[in-house]
């Protein structure tokens, strides 16, 4: 869960309201920030107009977002559409509707209900976190552990705590065809999305899902336990960019006043489910790696293999901490 932060909420809201006012339909077309565009204008013209409106709204990737939304409105044509292609009246109103939502800072993945994660397209719903690129570091971490332990062809048992959309569990099951997995979440709606993704991505026969409060009522013996728990502090939640603050469920973000609540609950209970010699692999928030590692060591985990125990995410910040349960530990 890598979250974009913006300390400038009021400014963002003003820009958003301005941009919304600028995106208005006229009898002869649509107007974006002083640019009027005829409904039959080309795809390229629409992309430029949307790009400008998105930039004015403070969106970080205006052109990319404009193209994705326009292509979604033209479905099912695919991605190889010429810039010179004319846009019909009906398509123009569809594009305008999607654009209004983006200007209101709804993420593209939420508008389309889809997010690509580790090369696969996942459904996302209001009950799930929008999976983040940083979480792909956790996937790479687990795969490095599996290779180092020579577990690739073993019938591994994987437990994913806080499964959400299933981004972690479903990806691991797809990457490790011999593995079986259990995904746990407190949200029944999130579990439904995880189930849908497991079906869509062909791993449903190896995935079980359970509604539970972390490890309460969870039984079994797993070689790998993963978790990307909510880890934002109260202060970080107050500073979230509109895309995350308004659209990701609070349950997926809120890590208690200092962001550490989930780790404090999960780590002491791991011995009940993690096989001796097994690994736990956590995503952590920026600046939390040392504290989570300390907690793991205190509870009998070995973090001495630095190549496997700490991994950086996309912004070169430590985002994954892993520990091996000592063989023979109680
Ligand atoms: C940061 S999201 C991670 C979702 C997904 N694993 C991912 O990486 O995209 C945290 C998840 O933990 C779940 N969660 C929060 N509190 C929980 C609890 N007490 N027990 C189980 N799951 C919980 C949330 O519903 C959410 O799906």
Tab-separated table of C-alpha atoms and ligand atoms in Angstrom:
chain	number	residue	atom	x	y	z
A	1	UNK	CA	0.000	0.000	0.000
A	2	UNK	CA	1.950	2.995	-1.165
A	3	UNK	CA	-0.089	6.099	-0.734
A	4	UNK	CA	0.352	9.457	-2.411
A	5	UNK	CA	0.343	12.278	0.130
A	6	UNK	CA	-0.707	15.870	-0.288
A	7	UNK	CA	-0.606	18.354	2.521
A	8	UNK	CA	-2.558	20.858	0.474
A	9	UNK	CA	-6.163	19.813	0.762
A	10	UNK	CA	-7.783	23.244	0.521
A	11	UNK	CA	-5.844	24.180	-2.606
A	12	UNK	CA	-6.704	20.828	-4.205
A	13	UNK	CA	-10.403	21.375	-3.498
A	14	UNK	CA	-10.398	24.876	-4.969
A	15	UNK	CA	-8.669	23.650	-8.123
A	16	UNK	CA	-11.170	20.807	-8.337
A	17	UNK	CA	-14.205	23.117	-8.085
A	18	UNK	CA	-12.728	25.439	-10.697
A	19	UNK	CA	-12.088	22.584	-13.065
A	20	UNK	CA	-15.591	21.206	-12.546
A	21	UNK	CA	-17.039	24.591	-13.471
A	22	UNK	CA	-14.852	24.672	-16.546
A	23	UNK	CA	-16.054	21.275	-17.737
A	24	UNK	CA	-19.521	22.213	-18.882
A	25	UNK	CA	-21.641	21.061	-21.763
A	26	UNK	CA	-22.703	23.677	-24.308
A	27	UNK	CA	-25.239	23.371	-27.116
A	28	UNK	CA	-22.418	23.220	-29.625
A	29	UNK	CA	-20.019	21.007	-27.675
A	30	UNK	CA	-18.106	20.824	-24.396
A	31	UNK	CA	-15.963	23.470	-22.772
A	32	UNK	CA	-12.814	22.664	-20.832
A	33	UNK	CA	-10.974	25.542	-19.173
A	34	UNK	CA	-11.669	28.030	-21.953
A	35	UNK	CA	-11.235	25.469	-24.764
A	36	UNK	CA	-14.456	24.514	-26.511
A	37	UNK	CA	-14.504	21.197	-28.238
A	38	UNK	CA	-17.113	20.052	-30.758
A	39	UNK	CA	-18.730	16.664	-30.018
A	40	UNK	CA	-17.467	15.284	-33.354
A	41	UNK	CA	-13.862	16.359	-32.687
A	42	UNK	CA	-11.144	13.741	-33.052
A	43	UNK	CA	-9.834	11.502	-30.304
A	44	UNK	CA	-6.589	13.527	-30.319
A	45	UNK	CA	-8.508	16.792	-29.754
A	46	UNK	CA	-10.410	15.226	-26.878
A	47	UNK	CA	-7.222	13.887	-25.346
A	48	UNK	CA	-5.614	17.336	-25.431
A	49	UNK	CA	-8.678	19.007	-23.928
A	50	UNK	CA	-9.020	16.446	-21.148
A	51	UNK	CA	-5.282	16.537	-20.504
A	52	UNK	CA	-5.466	20.291	-19.969
A	53	UNK	CA	-8.520	20.045	-17.705
A	54	UNK	CA	-6.841	17.309	-15.632
A	55	UNK	CA	-3.635	19.306	-15.328
A	56	UNK	CA	-5.632	22.297	-14.082
A	57	UNK	CA	-7.293	19.995	-11.536
A	58	UNK	CA	-3.838	19.094	-10.143
A	59	UNK	CA	-3.785	15.514	-11.487
A	60	UNK	CA	-0.243	14.137	-11.718
A	61	UNK	CA	-0.570	12.117	-14.950
A	62	UNK	CA	-3.055	14.143	-17.019
A	63	UNK	CA	-2.300	12.790	-20.492
A	64	UNK	CA	-2.133	9.119	-19.481
A	65	UNK	CA	-5.386	9.393	-17.521
A	66	UNK	CA	-7.085	11.233	-20.405
A	67	UNK	CA	-6.156	8.505	-22.891
A	68	UNK	CA	-7.234	5.653	-20.583
A	69	UNK	CA	-10.635	7.184	-19.915
A	70	UNK	CA	-11.268	8.017	-23.563
A	71	UNK	CA	-10.358	4.470	-24.617
A	72	UNK	CA	-12.623	3.058	-21.906
A	73	UNK	CA	-15.513	5.150	-23.244
A	74	UNK	CA	-14.887	3.755	-26.750
A	75	UNK	CA	-14.775	0.133	-25.692
A	76	UNK	CA	-14.534	-2.513	-27.072
A	77	UNK	CA	-12.120	-1.108	-29.643
A	78	UNK	CA	-8.921	-1.819	-27.689
A	79	UNK	CA	-5.855	0.395	-27.424
A	80	UNK	CA	-4.789	0.816	-31.071
A	81	UNK	CA	-7.146	3.638	-31.909
A	82	UNK	CA	-5.954	6.407	-34.231
A	83	UNK	CA	-5.812	9.967	-32.854
A	84	UNK	CA	-7.714	11.095	-35.941
A	85	UNK	CA	-10.729	8.887	-35.115
A	86	UNK	CA	-13.891	10.972	-34.821
A	87	UNK	CA	-15.799	10.904	-31.527
A	88	UNK	CA	-19.584	10.600	-31.799
A	89	UNK	CA	-22.087	12.575	-29.695
A	90	UNK	CA	-22.842	9.547	-27.558
A	91	UNK	CA	-19.143	8.815	-26.986
A	92	UNK	CA	-18.543	12.494	-26.195
A	93	UNK	CA	-21.105	12.454	-23.390
A	94	UNK	CA	-19.630	9.206	-22.020
A	95	UNK	CA	-16.125	10.706	-22.038
A	96	UNK	CA	-17.400	13.889	-20.373
A	97	UNK	CA	-19.030	11.844	-17.594
A	98	UNK	CA	-15.823	9.888	-16.899
A	99	UNK	CA	-13.799	13.108	-17.040
A	100	UNK	CA	-16.021	14.778	-14.430
A	101	UNK	CA	-15.354	11.892	-12.054
A	102	UNK	CA	-11.584	12.114	-12.604
A	103	UNK	CA	-11.618	15.882	-12.060
A	104	UNK	CA	-13.385	15.147	-8.749
A	105	UNK	CA	-10.142	13.150	-8.053
A	106	UNK	CA	-11.671	9.680	-8.262
A	107	UNK	CA	-8.740	7.437	-9.325
A	108	UNK	CA	-8.873	5.993	-12.841
A	109	UNK	CA	-8.764	2.470	-11.389
A	110	UNK	CA	-11.904	3.204	-9.328
A	111	UNK	CA	-13.720	4.736	-12.304
A	112	UNK	CA	-12.932	1.697	-14.443
A	113	UNK	CA	-13.191	-0.833	-11.552
A	114	UNK	CA	-9.883	-2.354	-12.650
A	115	UNK	CA	-6.248	-2.148	-11.519
A	116	UNK	CA	-3.245	-3.871	-13.053
A	117	UNK	CA	-1.077	-5.528	-10.401
A	118	UNK	CA	2.033	-7.601	-11.154
A	119	UNK	CA	0.876	-7.881	-14.776
A	120	UNK	CA	-2.677	-9.037	-14.050
A	121	UNK	CA	-5.924	-7.075	-14.157
A	122	UNK	CA	-7.774	-7.085	-10.788
A	123	UNK	CA	-11.323	-5.943	-10.090
A	124	UNK	CA	-11.430	-3.236	-7.432
A	125	UNK	CA	-14.574	-2.231	-5.557
A	126	UNK	CA	-15.438	0.396	-2.916
A	127	UNK	CA	-14.729	-2.244	-0.230
A	128	UNK	CA	-11.140	-2.882	-1.328
A	129	UNK	CA	-7.907	-0.947	-1.285
A	130	UNK	CA	-6.795	0.058	-4.756
A	131	UNK	CA	-3.666	-2.159	-4.966
A	132	UNK	CA	-0.441	-0.131	-5.124
A	133	UNK	CA	2.719	-0.641	-7.168
A	134	UNK	CA	4.805	-0.690	-3.975
A	135	UNK	CA	3.040	-3.906	-2.959
A	136	UNK	CA	4.685	-5.624	-5.936
A	137	UNK	CA	7.879	-5.438	-3.834
A	138	UNK	CA	6.210	-7.827	-1.370
A	139	UNK	CA	5.495	-10.270	-4.204
A	140	UNK	CA	9.149	-10.114	-5.310
A	141	UNK	CA	10.205	-10.653	-1.722
A	142	UNK	CA	8.096	-13.809	-1.309
A	143	UNK	CA	9.315	-15.206	-4.636
A	144	UNK	CA	12.955	-14.584	-3.598
A	145	UNK	CA	12.315	-16.465	-0.332
A	146	UNK	CA	10.640	-19.346	-2.180
A	147	UNK	CA	13.648	-19.614	-4.518
A	148	UNK	CA	16.201	-19.366	-1.694
A	149	UNK	CA	14.380	-22.087	0.290
A	150	UNK	CA	13.985	-24.204	-2.871
A	151	UNK	CA	10.219	-24.355	-2.249
A	152	UNK	CA	9.077	-23.629	-5.835
A	153	UNK	CA	7.859	-27.169	-6.502
A	154	UNK	CA	6.510	-27.799	-2.998
A	155	UNK	CA	2.789	-27.721	-2.142
A	156	UNK	CA	3.237	-24.548	-0.062
A	157	UNK	CA	0.520	-23.258	2.238
A	158	UNK	CA	0.239	-19.449	2.119
A	159	UNK	CA	-1.806	-17.280	4.489
A	160	UNK	CA	-2.555	-13.674	3.468
A	161	UNK	CA	-3.893	-11.421	6.227
A	162	UNK	CA	-6.057	-8.500	5.048
A	163	UNK	CA	-6.564	-10.004	1.596
A	164	UNK	CA	-8.603	-7.047	0.189
A	165	UNK	CA	-8.965	-7.444	-3.589
A	166	UNK	CA	-6.761	-10.544	-3.426
A	167	UNK	CA	-3.848	-8.715	-5.092
A	168	UNK	CA	-1.233	-10.528	-2.956
A	169	UNK	CA	-2.834	-13.953	-2.490
A	170	UNK	CA	-4.116	-14.363	-6.059
A	171	UNK	CA	-0.809	-13.172	-7.537
A	172	UNK	CA	1.203	-15.587	-5.390
A	173	UNK	CA	-1.079	-18.505	-6.285
A	174	UNK	CA	-0.786	-17.599	-9.969
A	175	UNK	CA	3.021	-17.391	-9.713
A	176	UNK	CA	3.333	-20.579	-7.649
A	177	UNK	CA	1.087	-23.206	-9.273
A	178	UNK	CA	1.785	-25.812	-6.564
A	179	UNK	CA	0.717	-23.512	-3.697
A	180	UNK	CA	-2.587	-23.366	-1.800
A	181	UNK	CA	-3.733	-20.247	0.014
A	182	UNK	CA	-6.038	-18.818	2.654
A	183	UNK	CA	-7.005	-15.146	2.540
A	184	UNK	CA	-8.473	-13.446	5.604
A	185	UNK	CA	-10.290	-10.132	5.877
A	186	UNK	CA	-12.620	-8.401	8.317
A	187	UNK	CA	-14.667	-7.086	5.391
A	188	UNK	CA	-17.132	-9.577	3.854
A	189	UNK	CA	-17.484	-7.300	0.802
A	190	UNK	CA	-13.708	-7.306	0.232
A	191	UNK	CA	-13.746	-11.113	0.433
A	192	UNK	CA	-16.368	-11.199	-2.341
A	193	UNK	CA	-14.050	-9.163	-4.564
A	194	UNK	CA	-11.098	-11.418	-3.709
A	195	UNK	CA	-13.230	-14.436	-4.639
A	196	UNK	CA	-14.192	-12.826	-7.970
A	197	UNK	CA	-10.529	-12.112	-8.735
A	198	UNK	CA	-9.482	-15.641	-7.782
A	199	UNK	CA	-12.073	-16.978	-10.258
A	200	UNK	CA	-11.191	-14.517	-13.002
A	201	UNK	CA	-7.455	-15.234	-12.699
A	202	UNK	CA	-7.862	-19.013	-12.537
A	203	UNK	CA	-6.748	-19.826	-8.973
A	204	UNK	CA	-10.126	-20.269	-7.224
A	205	UNK	CA	-9.575	-24.014	-6.782
A	206	UNK	CA	-6.483	-23.280	-4.645
A	207	UNK	CA	-7.796	-20.269	-2.710
A	208	UNK	CA	-9.914	-20.283	0.439
A	209	UNK	CA	-11.276	-17.140	2.019
A	210	UNK	CA	-12.291	-16.507	5.609
A	211	UNK	CA	-13.901	-13.586	7.408
A	212	UNK	CA	-11.837	-13.012	10.561
A	213	UNK	CA	-10.257	-10.380	12.778
A	214	UNK	CA	-6.602	-11.034	11.860
A	215	UNK	CA	-5.691	-14.450	13.315
A	216	UNK	CA	-8.724	-14.944	15.534
A	217	UNK	CA	-10.308	-18.270	14.598
A	218	UNK	CA	-7.718	-18.961	11.886
A	219	UNK	CA	-6.131	-22.396	12.077
A	220	UNK	CA	-3.597	-24.299	10.016
A	221	UNK	CA	0.129	-24.464	9.485
A	222	UNK	CA	1.562	-22.193	6.807
A	223	UNK	CA	5.064	-21.876	5.335
A	224	UNK	CA	4.418	-18.263	4.334
A	225	UNK	CA	2.287	-15.618	6.018
A	226	UNK	CA	1.935	-12.289	4.219
A	227	UNK	CA	0.240	-9.069	5.289
A	228	UNK	CA	-0.131	-5.581	3.930
A	229	UNK	CA	-2.099	-4.295	6.913
A	230	UNK	CA	-3.487	-0.792	7.408
A	231	UNK	CA	-0.479	1.200	8.642
A	232	UNK	CA	-1.252	4.905	8.402
A	233	UNK	CA	-1.136	7.028	11.535
A	234	UNK	CA	-3.907	9.513	12.370
A	235	UNK	CA	-1.658	12.329	11.128
A	236	UNK	CA	-0.963	10.620	7.784
A	237	UNK	CA	-4.659	9.932	7.218
A	238	UNK	CA	-5.402	13.628	7.724
A	239	UNK	CA	-2.856	14.475	4.982
A	240	UNK	CA	-3.922	11.951	2.353
A	241	UNK	CA	-4.293	13.024	-1.263
A	242	UNK	CA	-7.965	13.139	-2.329
A	243	UNK	CA	-7.556	9.977	-4.473
A	244	UNK	CA	-6.789	7.842	-1.410
A	245	UNK	CA	-8.573	9.745	1.355
A	246	UNK	CA	-11.987	9.741	-0.310
A	247	UNK	CA	-11.937	6.454	-2.203
A	248	UNK	CA	-9.970	3.819	-0.245
A	249	UNK	CA	-11.939	2.253	2.638
A	250	UNK	CA	-10.889	3.553	6.035
A	251	UNK	CA	-10.551	-0.046	7.279
A	252	UNK	CA	-7.761	-0.560	4.737
A	253	UNK	CA	-5.808	2.523	5.846
A	254	UNK	CA	-6.230	3.124	9.555
A	255	UNK	CA	-3.332	1.715	11.559
A	256	UNK	CA	-4.254	3.429	14.854
A	257	UNK	CA	-2.683	6.604	16.243
A	258	UNK	CA	0.929	5.668	15.337
A	259	UNK	CA	0.099	3.294	12.454
A	260	UNK	CA	1.493	0.208	14.247
A	261	UNK	CA	-1.670	-1.363	15.684
A	262	UNK	CA	-2.006	-4.238	13.181
A	263	UNK	CA	1.646	-5.339	13.544
A	264	UNK	CA	1.281	-5.314	17.338
A	265	UNK	CA	-1.739	-7.615	17.071
A	266	UNK	CA	-0.490	-9.947	14.346
A	267	UNK	CA	3.187	-10.553	15.180
A	268	UNK	CA	2.782	-12.044	18.706
A	269	UNK	CA	0.110	-14.455	17.359
A	270	UNK	CA	2.092	-15.706	14.344
A	271	UNK	CA	3.555	-18.685	16.209
A	272	UNK	CA	0.065	-20.260	16.172
A	273	UNK	CA	-0.029	-20.504	12.371
A	274	UNK	CA	3.517	-20.257	11.010
A	275	UNK	CA	5.345	-23.567	10.570
A	276	UNK	CA	8.857	-23.734	12.093
A	277	UNK	CA	11.255	-22.567	9.366
A	278	UNK	CA	8.412	-20.608	7.742
A	279	UNK	CA	8.528	-16.924	6.799
A	280	UNK	CA	6.315	-13.957	7.537
A	281	UNK	CA	6.492	-11.097	5.040
A	282	UNK	CA	5.030	-7.669	5.850
A	283	UNK	CA	4.563	-4.514	3.871
A	284	UNK	CA	5.374	-1.512	6.064
A	285	UNK	CA	4.817	2.238	5.798
A	286	UNK	CA	7.734	4.614	5.168
A	287	UNK	CA	9.865	4.781	8.347
A	288	UNK	CA	8.253	1.696	9.985
A	289	UNK	CA	10.738	-0.988	8.839
A	290	UNK	CA	13.102	-0.820	11.843
A	291	UNK	CA	10.269	-0.946	14.390
A	292	UNK	CA	8.571	-3.911	12.685
A	293	UNK	CA	11.889	-5.755	12.400
A	294	UNK	CA	12.559	-5.160	16.106
A	295	UNK	CA	9.139	-6.613	16.929
A	296	UNK	CA	9.865	-9.690	14.800
A	297	UNK	CA	13.242	-10.296	16.448
A	298	UNK	CA	11.665	-9.903	19.903
A	299	UNK	CA	9.138	-12.608	19.008
A	300	UNK	CA	11.823	-15.077	17.897
A	301	UNK	CA	12.150	-14.378	14.174
A	302	UNK	CA	15.472	-14.358	12.350
A	303	UNK	CA	16.032	-11.317	10.121
A	304	UNK	CA	19.789	-11.753	9.631
A	305	UNK	CA	19.643	-12.600	5.919
A	306	UNK	CA	19.396	-8.968	4.776
A	307	UNK	CA	18.852	-9.898	1.114
A	308	UNK	CA	15.630	-11.654	2.085
A	309	UNK	CA	14.556	-9.642	5.131
A	310	UNK	CA	14.391	-6.082	3.856
A	311	UNK	CA	13.273	-4.879	0.441
A	312	UNK	CA	12.788	-1.403	-0.982
A	313	UNK	CA	9.766	-0.225	-2.941
A	314	UNK	CA	9.398	2.022	-5.965
A	315	UNK	CA	10.626	5.179	-4.207
A	316	UNK	CA	13.730	3.418	-2.839
A	317	UNK	CA	12.263	3.353	0.673
A	318	UNK	CA	12.244	0.164	2.782
A	319	UNK	CA	8.735	-1.229	2.235
A	320	UNK	CA	8.975	-4.949	3.037
A	321	UNK	CA	10.231	-6.661	6.191
A	322	UNK	CA	10.467	-10.459	6.408
A	323	UNK	CA	11.497	-12.810	9.192
A	324	UNK	CA	12.077	-16.540	9.392
A	325	UNK	CA	10.614	-18.482	12.273
A	326	UNK	CA	13.498	-20.329	13.910
A	327	UNK	CA	13.238	-24.092	13.524
A	328	UNK	CA	12.412	-25.510	16.947
A	329	UNK	CA	11.099	-22.182	18.344
A	330	UNK	CA	7.981	-22.455	20.496
B	1	LIG	C1	-3.934	-2.124	3.144
B	1	LIG	S1	-5.279	-3.159	2.762
B	1	LIG	C2	-4.445	-4.457	1.847
B	1	LIG	C3	-5.308	-5.105	0.823
B	1	LIG	C4	-4.551	-6.049	-0.132
B	1	LIG	N1	-3.902	-7.108	0.593
B	1	LIG	C5	-3.528	-5.270	-0.945
B	1	LIG	O1	-2.330	-5.377	-0.626
B	1	LIG	O2	-3.910	-4.550	-1.883
B	1	LIG	C6	-5.577	-3.887	4.352
B	1	LIG	C7	-6.696	-4.903	4.392
B	1	LIG	O3	-6.812	-5.348	5.743
B	1	LIG	C8	-8.184	-5.514	6.061
B	1	LIG	N2	-8.330	-5.415	7.535
B	1	LIG	C9	-8.321	-4.299	8.298
B	1	LIG	N3	-8.462	-4.627	9.597
B	1	LIG	C10	-8.548	-5.993	9.649
B	1	LIG	C11	-8.694	-6.928	10.703
B	1	LIG	N4	-8.793	-6.526	11.986
B	1	LIG	N5	-8.730	-8.239	10.399
B	1	LIG	C12	-8.649	-8.656	9.113
B	1	LIG	N6	-8.504	-7.802	8.057
B	1	LIG	C13	-8.458	-6.485	8.322
B	1	LIG	C14	-8.877	-4.411	5.289
B	1	LIG	O4	-10.249	-4.683	5.100
B	1	LIG	C15	-8.055	-4.385	3.997
B	1	LIG	O5	-8.632	-5.240	3.038
